[in-house]
Short mmCIF file of C-alpha atoms in Angstrom, two decimals:
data_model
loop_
_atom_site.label_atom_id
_atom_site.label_comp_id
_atom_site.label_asym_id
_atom_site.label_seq_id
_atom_site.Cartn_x
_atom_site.Cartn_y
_atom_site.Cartn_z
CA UNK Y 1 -12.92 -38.58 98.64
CA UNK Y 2 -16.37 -37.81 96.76
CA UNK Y 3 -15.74 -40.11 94.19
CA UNK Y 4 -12.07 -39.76 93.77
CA UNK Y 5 -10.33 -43.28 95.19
CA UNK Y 6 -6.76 -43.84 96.21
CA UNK Y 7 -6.08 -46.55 93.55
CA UNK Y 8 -7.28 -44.16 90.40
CA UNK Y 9 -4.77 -41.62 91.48
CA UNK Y 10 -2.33 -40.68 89.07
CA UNK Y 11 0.90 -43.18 90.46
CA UNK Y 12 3.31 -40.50 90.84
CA UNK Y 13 0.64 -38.50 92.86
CA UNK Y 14 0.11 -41.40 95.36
CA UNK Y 15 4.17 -42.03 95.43
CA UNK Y 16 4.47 -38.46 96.38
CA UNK Y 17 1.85 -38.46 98.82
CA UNK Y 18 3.11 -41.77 100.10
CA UNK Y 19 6.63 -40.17 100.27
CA UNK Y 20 5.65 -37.32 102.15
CA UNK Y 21 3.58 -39.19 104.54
CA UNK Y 22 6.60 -41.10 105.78
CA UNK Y 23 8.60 -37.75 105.78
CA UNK Y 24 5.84 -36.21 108.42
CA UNK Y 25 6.63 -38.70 110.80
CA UNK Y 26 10.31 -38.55 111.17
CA UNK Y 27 9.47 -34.84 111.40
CA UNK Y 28 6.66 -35.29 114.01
CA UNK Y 29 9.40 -36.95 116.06
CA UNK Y 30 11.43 -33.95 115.44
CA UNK Y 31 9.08 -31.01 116.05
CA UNK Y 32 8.88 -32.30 119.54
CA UNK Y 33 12.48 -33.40 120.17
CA UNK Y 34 14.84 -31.38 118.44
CA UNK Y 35 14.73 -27.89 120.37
CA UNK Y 36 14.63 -29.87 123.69
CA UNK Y 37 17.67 -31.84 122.13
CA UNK Y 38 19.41 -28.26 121.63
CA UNK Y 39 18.36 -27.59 125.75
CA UNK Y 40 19.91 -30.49 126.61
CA UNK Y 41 22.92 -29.63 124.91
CA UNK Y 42 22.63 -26.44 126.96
CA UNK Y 43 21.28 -24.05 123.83
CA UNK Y 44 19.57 -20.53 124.71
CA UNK Y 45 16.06 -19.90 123.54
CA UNK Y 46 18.00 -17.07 121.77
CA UNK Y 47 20.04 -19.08 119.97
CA UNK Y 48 17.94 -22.13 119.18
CA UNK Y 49 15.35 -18.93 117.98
CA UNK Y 50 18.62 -18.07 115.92
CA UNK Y 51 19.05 -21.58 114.57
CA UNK Y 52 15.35 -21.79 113.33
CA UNK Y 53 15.58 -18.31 111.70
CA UNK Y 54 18.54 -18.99 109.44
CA UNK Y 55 16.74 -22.21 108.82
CA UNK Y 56 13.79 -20.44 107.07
CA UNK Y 57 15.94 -17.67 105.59
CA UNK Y 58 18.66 -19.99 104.03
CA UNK Y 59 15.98 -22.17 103.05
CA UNK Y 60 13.65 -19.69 101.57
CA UNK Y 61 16.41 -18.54 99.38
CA UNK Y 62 17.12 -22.31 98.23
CA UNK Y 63 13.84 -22.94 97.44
CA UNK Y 64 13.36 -20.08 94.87
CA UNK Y 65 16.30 -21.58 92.93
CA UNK Y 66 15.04 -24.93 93.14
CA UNK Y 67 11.75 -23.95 92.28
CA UNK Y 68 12.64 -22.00 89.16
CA UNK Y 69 14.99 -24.39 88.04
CA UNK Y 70 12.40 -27.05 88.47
CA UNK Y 71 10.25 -25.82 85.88
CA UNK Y 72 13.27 -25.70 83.53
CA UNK Y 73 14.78 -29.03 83.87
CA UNK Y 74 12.07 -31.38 86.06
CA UNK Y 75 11.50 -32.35 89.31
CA UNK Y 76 12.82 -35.41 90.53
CA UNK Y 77 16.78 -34.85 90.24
CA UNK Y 78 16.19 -32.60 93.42
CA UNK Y 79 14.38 -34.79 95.53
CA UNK Y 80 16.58 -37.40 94.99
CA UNK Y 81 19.45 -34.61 95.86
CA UNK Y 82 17.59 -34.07 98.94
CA UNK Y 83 17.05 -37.25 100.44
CA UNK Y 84 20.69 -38.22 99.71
CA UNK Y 85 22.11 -34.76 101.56
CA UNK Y 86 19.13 -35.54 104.27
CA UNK Y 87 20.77 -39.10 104.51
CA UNK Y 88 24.44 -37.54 105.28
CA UNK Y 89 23.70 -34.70 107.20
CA UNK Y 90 21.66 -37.02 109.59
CA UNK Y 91 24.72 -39.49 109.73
CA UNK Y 92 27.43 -36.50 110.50
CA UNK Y 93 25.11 -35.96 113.49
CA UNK Y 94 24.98 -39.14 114.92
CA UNK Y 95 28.86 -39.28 114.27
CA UNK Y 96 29.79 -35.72 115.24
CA UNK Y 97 26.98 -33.78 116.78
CA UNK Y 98 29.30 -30.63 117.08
CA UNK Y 99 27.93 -27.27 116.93
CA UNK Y 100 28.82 -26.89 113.10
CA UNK Y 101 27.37 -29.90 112.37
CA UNK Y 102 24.18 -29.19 113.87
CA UNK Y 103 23.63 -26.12 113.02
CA UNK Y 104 24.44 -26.61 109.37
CA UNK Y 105 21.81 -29.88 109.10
CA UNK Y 106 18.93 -28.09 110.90
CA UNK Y 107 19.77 -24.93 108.44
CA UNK Y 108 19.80 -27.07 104.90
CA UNK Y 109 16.90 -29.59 106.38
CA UNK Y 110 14.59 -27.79 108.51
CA UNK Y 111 15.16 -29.80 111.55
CA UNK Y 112 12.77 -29.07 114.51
CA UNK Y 113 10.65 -26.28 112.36
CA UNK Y 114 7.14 -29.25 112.46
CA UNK Y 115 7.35 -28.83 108.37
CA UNK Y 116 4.32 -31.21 107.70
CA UNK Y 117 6.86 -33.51 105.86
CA UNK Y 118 7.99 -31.23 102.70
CA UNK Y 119 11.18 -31.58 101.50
CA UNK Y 120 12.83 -28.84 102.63
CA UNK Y 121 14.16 -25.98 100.38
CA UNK Y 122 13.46 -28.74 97.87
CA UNK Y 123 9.52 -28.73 98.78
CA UNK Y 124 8.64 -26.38 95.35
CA UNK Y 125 9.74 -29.01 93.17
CA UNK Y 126 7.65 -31.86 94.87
CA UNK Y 127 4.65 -29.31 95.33
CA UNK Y 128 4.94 -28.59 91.21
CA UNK Y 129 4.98 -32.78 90.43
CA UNK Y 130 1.92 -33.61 92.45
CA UNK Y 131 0.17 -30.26 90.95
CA UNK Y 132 1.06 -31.59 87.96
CA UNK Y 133 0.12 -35.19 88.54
CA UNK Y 134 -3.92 -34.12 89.87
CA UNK Y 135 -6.42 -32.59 87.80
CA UNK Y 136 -6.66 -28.97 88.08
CA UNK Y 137 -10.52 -29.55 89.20
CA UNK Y 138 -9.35 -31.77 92.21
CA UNK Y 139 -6.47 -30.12 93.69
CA UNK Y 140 -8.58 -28.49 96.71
CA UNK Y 141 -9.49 -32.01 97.51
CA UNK Y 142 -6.21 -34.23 96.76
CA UNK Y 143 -3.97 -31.34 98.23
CA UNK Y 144 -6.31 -31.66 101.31
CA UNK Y 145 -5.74 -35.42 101.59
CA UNK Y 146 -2.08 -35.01 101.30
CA UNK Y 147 -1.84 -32.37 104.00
CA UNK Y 148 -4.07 -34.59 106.26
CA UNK Y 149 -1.83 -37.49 105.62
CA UNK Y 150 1.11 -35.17 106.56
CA UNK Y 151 -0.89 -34.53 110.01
CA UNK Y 152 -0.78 -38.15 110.77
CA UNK Y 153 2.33 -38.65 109.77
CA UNK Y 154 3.36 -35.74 112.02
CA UNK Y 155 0.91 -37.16 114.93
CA UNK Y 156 2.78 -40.24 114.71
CA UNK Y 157 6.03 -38.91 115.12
CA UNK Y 158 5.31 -37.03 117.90
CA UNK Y 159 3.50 -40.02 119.88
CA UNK Y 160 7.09 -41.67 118.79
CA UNK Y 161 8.91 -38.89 119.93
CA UNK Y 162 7.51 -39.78 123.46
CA UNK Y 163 9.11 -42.85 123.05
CA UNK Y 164 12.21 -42.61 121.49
CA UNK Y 165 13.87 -40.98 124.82
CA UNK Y 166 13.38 -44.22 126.20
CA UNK Y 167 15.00 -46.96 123.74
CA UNK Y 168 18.63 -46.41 124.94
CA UNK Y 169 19.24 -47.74 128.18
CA UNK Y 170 20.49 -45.37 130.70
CA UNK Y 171 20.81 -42.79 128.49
CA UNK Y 172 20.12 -39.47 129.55
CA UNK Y 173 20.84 -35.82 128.53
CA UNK Y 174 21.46 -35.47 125.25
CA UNK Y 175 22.08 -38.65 124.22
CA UNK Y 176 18.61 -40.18 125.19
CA UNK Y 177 17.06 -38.26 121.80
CA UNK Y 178 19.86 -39.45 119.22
CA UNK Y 179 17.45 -42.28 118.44
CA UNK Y 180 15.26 -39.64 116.78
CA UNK Y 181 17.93 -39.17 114.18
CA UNK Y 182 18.11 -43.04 113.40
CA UNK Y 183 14.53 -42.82 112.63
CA UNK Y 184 14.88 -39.30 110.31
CA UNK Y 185 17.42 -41.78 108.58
CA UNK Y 186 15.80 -44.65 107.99
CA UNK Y 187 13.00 -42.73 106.47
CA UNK Y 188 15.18 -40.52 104.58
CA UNK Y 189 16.80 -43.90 102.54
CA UNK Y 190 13.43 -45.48 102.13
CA UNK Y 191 12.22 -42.60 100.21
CA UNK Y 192 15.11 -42.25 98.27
CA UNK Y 193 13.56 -45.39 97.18
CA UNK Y 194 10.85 -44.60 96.32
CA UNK Y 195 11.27 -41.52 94.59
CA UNK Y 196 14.38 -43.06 92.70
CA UNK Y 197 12.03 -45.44 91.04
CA UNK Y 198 9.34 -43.16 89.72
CA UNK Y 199 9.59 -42.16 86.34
CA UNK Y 200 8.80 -38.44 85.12
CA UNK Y 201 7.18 -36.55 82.62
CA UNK Y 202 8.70 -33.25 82.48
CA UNK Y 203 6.38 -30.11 81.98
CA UNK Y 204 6.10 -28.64 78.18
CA UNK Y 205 4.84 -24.71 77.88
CA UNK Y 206 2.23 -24.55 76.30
CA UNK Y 207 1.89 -21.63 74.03
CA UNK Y 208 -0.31 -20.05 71.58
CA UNK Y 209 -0.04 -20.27 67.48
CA UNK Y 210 3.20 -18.97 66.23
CA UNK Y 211 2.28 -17.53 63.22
CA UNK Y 212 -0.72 -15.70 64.95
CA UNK Y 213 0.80 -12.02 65.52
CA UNK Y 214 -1.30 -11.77 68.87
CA UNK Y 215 0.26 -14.82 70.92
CA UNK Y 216 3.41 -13.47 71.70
CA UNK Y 217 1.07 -10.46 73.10
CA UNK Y 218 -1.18 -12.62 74.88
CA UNK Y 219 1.45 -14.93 76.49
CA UNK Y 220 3.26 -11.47 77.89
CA UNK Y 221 -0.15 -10.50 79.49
CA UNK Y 222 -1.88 -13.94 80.69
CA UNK Y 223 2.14 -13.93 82.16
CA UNK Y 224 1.76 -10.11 83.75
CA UNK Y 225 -1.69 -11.53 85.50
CA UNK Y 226 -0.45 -14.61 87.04
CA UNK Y 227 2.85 -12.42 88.07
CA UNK Y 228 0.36 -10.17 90.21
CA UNK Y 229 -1.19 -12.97 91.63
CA UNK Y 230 1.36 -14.00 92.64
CA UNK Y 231 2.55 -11.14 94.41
CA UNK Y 232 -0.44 -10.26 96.18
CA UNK Y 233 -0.70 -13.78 97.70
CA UNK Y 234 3.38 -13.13 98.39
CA UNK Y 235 2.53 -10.00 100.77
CA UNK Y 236 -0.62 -11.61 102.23
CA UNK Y 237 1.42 -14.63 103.18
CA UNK Y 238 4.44 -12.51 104.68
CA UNK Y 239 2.05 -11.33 107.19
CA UNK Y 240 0.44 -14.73 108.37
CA UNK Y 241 4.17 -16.40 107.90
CA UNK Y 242 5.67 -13.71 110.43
CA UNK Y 243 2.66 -14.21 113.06
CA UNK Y 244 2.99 -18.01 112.75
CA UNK Y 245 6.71 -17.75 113.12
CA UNK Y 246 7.09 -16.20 116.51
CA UNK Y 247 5.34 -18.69 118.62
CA UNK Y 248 4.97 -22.00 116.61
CA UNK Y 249 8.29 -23.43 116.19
CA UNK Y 250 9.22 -22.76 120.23
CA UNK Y 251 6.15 -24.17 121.51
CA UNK Y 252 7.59 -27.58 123.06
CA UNK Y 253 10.39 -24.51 124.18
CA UNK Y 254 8.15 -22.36 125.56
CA UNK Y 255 5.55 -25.42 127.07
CA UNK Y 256 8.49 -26.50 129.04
CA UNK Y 257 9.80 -23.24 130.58
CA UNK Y 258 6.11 -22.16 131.09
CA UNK Y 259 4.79 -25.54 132.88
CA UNK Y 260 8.15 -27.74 132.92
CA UNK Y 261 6.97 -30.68 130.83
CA UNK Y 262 9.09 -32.78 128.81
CA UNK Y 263 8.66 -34.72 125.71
CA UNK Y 264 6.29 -37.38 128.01
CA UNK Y 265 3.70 -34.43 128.43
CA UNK Y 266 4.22 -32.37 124.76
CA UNK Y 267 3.91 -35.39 122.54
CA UNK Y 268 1.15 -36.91 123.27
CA UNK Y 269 -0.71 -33.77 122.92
CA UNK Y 270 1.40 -32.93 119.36
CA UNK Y 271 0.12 -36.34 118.39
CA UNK Y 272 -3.23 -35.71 118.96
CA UNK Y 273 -3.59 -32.42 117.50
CA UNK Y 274 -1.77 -33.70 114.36
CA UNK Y 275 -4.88 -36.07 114.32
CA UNK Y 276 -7.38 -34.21 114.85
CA UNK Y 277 -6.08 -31.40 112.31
CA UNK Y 278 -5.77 -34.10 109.51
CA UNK Y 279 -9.06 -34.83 109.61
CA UNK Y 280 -10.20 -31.15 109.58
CA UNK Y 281 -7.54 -31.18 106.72
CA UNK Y 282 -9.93 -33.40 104.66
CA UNK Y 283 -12.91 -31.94 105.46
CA UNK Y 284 -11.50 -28.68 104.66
CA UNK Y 285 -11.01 -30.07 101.10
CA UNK Y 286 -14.29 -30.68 101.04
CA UNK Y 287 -15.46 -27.24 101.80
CA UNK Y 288 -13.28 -25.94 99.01
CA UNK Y 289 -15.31 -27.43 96.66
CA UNK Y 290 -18.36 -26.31 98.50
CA UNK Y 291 -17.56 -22.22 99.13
CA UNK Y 292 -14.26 -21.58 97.11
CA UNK Y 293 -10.84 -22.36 98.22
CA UNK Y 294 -10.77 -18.94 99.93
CA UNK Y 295 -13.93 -18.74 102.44
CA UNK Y 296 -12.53 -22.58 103.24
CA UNK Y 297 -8.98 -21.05 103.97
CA UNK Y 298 -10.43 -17.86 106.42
CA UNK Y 299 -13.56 -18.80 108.05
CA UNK Y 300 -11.87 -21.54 110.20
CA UNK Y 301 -8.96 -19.00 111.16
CA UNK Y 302 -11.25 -16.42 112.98
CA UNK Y 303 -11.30 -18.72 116.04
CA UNK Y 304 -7.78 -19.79 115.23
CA UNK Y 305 -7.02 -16.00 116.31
CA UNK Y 306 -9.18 -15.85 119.26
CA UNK Y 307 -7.77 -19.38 121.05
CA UNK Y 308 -3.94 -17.73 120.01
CA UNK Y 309 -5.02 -14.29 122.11
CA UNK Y 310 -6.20 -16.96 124.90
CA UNK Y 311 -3.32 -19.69 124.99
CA UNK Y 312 -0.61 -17.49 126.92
CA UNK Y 313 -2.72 -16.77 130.15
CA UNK Y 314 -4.03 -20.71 130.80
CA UNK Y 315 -3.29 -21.70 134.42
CA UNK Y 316 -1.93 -25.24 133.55
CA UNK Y 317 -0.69 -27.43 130.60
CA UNK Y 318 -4.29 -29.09 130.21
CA UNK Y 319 -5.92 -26.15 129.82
CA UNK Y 320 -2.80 -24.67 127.25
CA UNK Y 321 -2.93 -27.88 125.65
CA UNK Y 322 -6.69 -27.89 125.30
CA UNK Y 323 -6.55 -24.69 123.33
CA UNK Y 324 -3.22 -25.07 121.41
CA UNK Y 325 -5.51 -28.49 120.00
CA UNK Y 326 -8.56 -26.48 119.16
CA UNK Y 327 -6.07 -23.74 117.60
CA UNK Y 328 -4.25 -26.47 115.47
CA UNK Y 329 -7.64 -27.79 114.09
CA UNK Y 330 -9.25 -24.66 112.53
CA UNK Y 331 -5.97 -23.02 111.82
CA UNK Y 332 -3.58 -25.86 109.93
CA UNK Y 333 -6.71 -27.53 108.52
CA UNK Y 334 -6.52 -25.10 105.64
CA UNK Y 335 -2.75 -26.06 104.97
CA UNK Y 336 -3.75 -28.67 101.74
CA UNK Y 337 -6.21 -25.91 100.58
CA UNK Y 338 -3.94 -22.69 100.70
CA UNK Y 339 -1.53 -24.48 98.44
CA UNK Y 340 -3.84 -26.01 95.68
CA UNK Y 341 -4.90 -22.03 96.07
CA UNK Y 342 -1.32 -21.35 95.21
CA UNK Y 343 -0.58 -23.89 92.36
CA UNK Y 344 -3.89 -22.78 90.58
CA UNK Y 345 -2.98 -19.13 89.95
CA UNK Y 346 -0.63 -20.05 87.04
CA UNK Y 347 0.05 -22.88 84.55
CA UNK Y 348 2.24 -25.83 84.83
CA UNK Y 349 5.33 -24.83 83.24
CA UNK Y 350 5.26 -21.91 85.83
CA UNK Y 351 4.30 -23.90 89.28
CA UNK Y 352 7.82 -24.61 90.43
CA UNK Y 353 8.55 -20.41 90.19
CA UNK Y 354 4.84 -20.27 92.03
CA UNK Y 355 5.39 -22.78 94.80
CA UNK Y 356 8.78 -21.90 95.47
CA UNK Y 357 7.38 -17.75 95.87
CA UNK Y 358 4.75 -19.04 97.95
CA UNK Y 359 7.20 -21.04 100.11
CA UNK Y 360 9.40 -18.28 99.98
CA UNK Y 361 7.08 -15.61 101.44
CA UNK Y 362 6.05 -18.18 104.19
CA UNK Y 363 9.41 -18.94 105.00
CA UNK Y 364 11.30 -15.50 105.16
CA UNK Y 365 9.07 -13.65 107.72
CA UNK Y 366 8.41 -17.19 109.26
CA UNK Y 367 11.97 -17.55 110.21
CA UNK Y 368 12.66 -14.03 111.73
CA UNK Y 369 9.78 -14.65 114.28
CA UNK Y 370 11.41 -17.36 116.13
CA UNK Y 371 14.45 -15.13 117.10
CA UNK Y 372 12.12 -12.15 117.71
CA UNK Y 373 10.27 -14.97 120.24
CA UNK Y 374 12.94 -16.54 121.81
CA UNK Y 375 14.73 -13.06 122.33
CA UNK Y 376 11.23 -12.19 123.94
CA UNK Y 377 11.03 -15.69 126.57
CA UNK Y 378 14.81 -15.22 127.37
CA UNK Y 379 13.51 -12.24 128.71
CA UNK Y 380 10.32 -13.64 130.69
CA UNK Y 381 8.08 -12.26 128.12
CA UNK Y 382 5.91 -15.50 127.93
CA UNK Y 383 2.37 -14.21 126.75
CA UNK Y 384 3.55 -11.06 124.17
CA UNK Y 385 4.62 -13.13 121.05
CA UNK Y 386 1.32 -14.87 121.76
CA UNK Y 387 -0.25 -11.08 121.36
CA UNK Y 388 1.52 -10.17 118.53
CA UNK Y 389 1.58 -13.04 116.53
CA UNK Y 390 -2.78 -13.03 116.98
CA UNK Y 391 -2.51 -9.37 115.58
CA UNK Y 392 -0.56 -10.25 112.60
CA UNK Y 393 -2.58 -12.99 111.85
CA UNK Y 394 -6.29 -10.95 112.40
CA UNK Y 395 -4.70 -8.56 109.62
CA UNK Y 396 -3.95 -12.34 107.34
CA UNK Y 397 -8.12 -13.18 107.62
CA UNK Y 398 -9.10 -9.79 106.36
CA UNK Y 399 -6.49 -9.00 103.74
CA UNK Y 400 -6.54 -12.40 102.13
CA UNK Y 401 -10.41 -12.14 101.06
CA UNK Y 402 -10.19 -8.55 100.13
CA UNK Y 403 -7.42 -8.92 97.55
CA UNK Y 404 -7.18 -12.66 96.48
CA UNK Y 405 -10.97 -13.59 96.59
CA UNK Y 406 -11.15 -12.44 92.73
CA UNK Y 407 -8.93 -15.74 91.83
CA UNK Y 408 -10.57 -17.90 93.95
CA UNK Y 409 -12.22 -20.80 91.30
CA UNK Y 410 -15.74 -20.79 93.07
CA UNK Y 411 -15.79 -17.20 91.58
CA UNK Y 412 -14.58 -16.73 87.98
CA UNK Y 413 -12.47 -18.96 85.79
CA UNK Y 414 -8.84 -19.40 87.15
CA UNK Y 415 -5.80 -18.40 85.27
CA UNK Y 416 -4.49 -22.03 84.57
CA UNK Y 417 -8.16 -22.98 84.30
CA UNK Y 418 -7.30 -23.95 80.56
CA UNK Y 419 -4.06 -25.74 81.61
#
């Protein structure tokens, strides 16, 4: 980690990032399970599309509470909240998987949306403690090695995911994925754990001399520059988040009415490119401190746009798969350094508000595109989300250098620089 070692992490940072970790894999087993779960239990693309929307809506919304209130009155309280609601909602599942029930988990939890093991509407809050937790200096890097962790985790899950279908003899249908759920609950308690036993320091603002005249005039303006920071990164991400949105979360839908594979075929190949894209996560974070945060974000993605234009008209799975891997690499690689990106624009007393915007405009537009796409394959429209979704995210790699490129930290001095 070029000098930075696991053990002289900050303890909370490596709980976090241990916490996380274990997340990704119950939701690598998900990512690949969950929507075929839903087909099983005879769900439309339509309204599994419709399921994954309200997901990111509802959840968007959640998260900018959480995030602001984060910064107000600490972090941990709503981890804990979600790992205990995670731990029920799973359980009314395996009890009662009625349509209710179902829908109303996936909606609070994110269940089957591949979320790289955040926390759900809760994810600003955890995002704000590690940024908090890792010196400003580092965060390219650490945030990089967390995301790649996350891959793994995720590239796990899906290789369990595989297997899962298989533990309960005789089981088939529906039932042969509820062991999927067992695992998503066994992680959720053991990180309930964890995070239960950490101890935190809640973020102090920091503010200028009050009996200087100017501070109260300074505050209001270093506060008016991160606030247009922050929107500019807020209607850059809408676009990317909208592209993203209309083909990623049906994939393992769309793989199976394309080619008919299963979770025996899609796994595997989930697993791999989880992999493979955590260790372009890390070297990623590497680049950030090489070029800037923001030519490590957007060089990688101009190929990531070119494979997405390709992926629709491959003649078999291998050949889809081949390219959906490639894809994964240069395109998710930059996950650890878009949100260090996002942290650094303001200071810490403000990072819950930041995170939870920059979740927010991710998740809003992300979660219309999966009803726009499965409307679009219940129709036999199987290669235009593909098209559209590469347009909108061609327009991402040349707006998000032309308007954010003046905060990246390779190039002046960032706002919470002295923070």
């Amino acid at each position: 980690m070029n000098g930075v070692k696991w053990r002289e992490l900050n303890p909370v940072a490596r709980r976090l990032i241990a916490t996380r970790f274990l997340r990704s894999v119950a939701q690598g087993a998900l990512a690949v399970d969950f929507t075929l779960y839903l087909r099983a239990r005879h769900w439309t693309a339509a309204e599994v599309g419709v399921l994954l929307m309200a997901a990111g809506l509802i959840g968007a919304g959640l998260g900018l509470i959480v995030g602001s209130l984060s910064d107000r009155v600490g972090r941990r309280t709503f981890l804990l909240i979600y790992e205990v609601g995670l731990i029920l909602g799973t359980l009314a599942i395996l009890v009662d998987p009625a349509v209710g029930v179902l829908a109303t988990v996936a909606i609070l939890f994110g269940f089957g949306r591949g979320a790289n093991g955040a926390s759900g509407p809760f994810a600003p809050a955890e995002q704000a403690w590690l940024a908090q937790s890792v010196p400003g200096e580092r965060r390219g890097l650490i945030f990089s090695l967390n995301a790649g962790l996350q891959f793994w985790g995720m590239g796990l899950g899906s290789l369990l995911a595989a297997g899962l279908i298989h533990i309960v003899p005789g089981a088939a249908g529906a039932r042969q994925y509820l062991p999927v759920f067992w695992l998503t609950l066994v992680v959720a308690v053991v990180n309930w754990i964890q995070i239960y036993t950490l101890t935190e320091v809640k973020p102090t603002a920091k503010r200028g001399d009050p009996s200087s005249a100017e501070a109260p005039t300074a505050e209001k303006a270093l506060v008016h520059q991160e606030n247009r920071a922050l929107l500019l990164l807020t209607v850059v991400n809408m676009i990317n988040a909208l592209g993203v949105g209309l083909v990623a979360p049906l994939l393992p839908y769309w793989f199976n009415v394309r080619f008919g594979v299963g979770p025996d075929a899609i796994g595997p190949v989930y697993a791999l490119t989880f992999f493979l894209t955590g260790i372009s996560s890390w070297f990623i974070g590497h680049l950030s401190e090489q070029v800037g945060l923001v030519r490590a974000i957007i060089l990688p993605r101009l190929l990531g746009v070119l494979l997405l234009v390709l992926l629709p008209f491959m003649p078999s799975f291998v050949w889809a798969a081949v390219l959906y891997l490639v894809r994964s690499i240069v395109n998710r690689g930059s996950a650890g350094a878009r949100q260090a990106f996002s942290v650094n624009l303001v200071r810490d007393q403000r990072r819950g508000f930041a995170s939870s915007l920059n979740a927010a405009s991710w998740s809003l537009p992300n979660a219309l595109g999966p009803a726009l796409g499965g409307w679009l394959i219940a129709r036999g429209s199987l290669a235009i989300p593909f098209l559209v979704a590469a347009g909108l995210q061609l327009a991402y790699v040349v707006l998000f250098p032309t308007v954010l490129g003046r905060y990246d930290t390779k190039r002046q001095v960032p706002l919470s620089s002295a923070h």
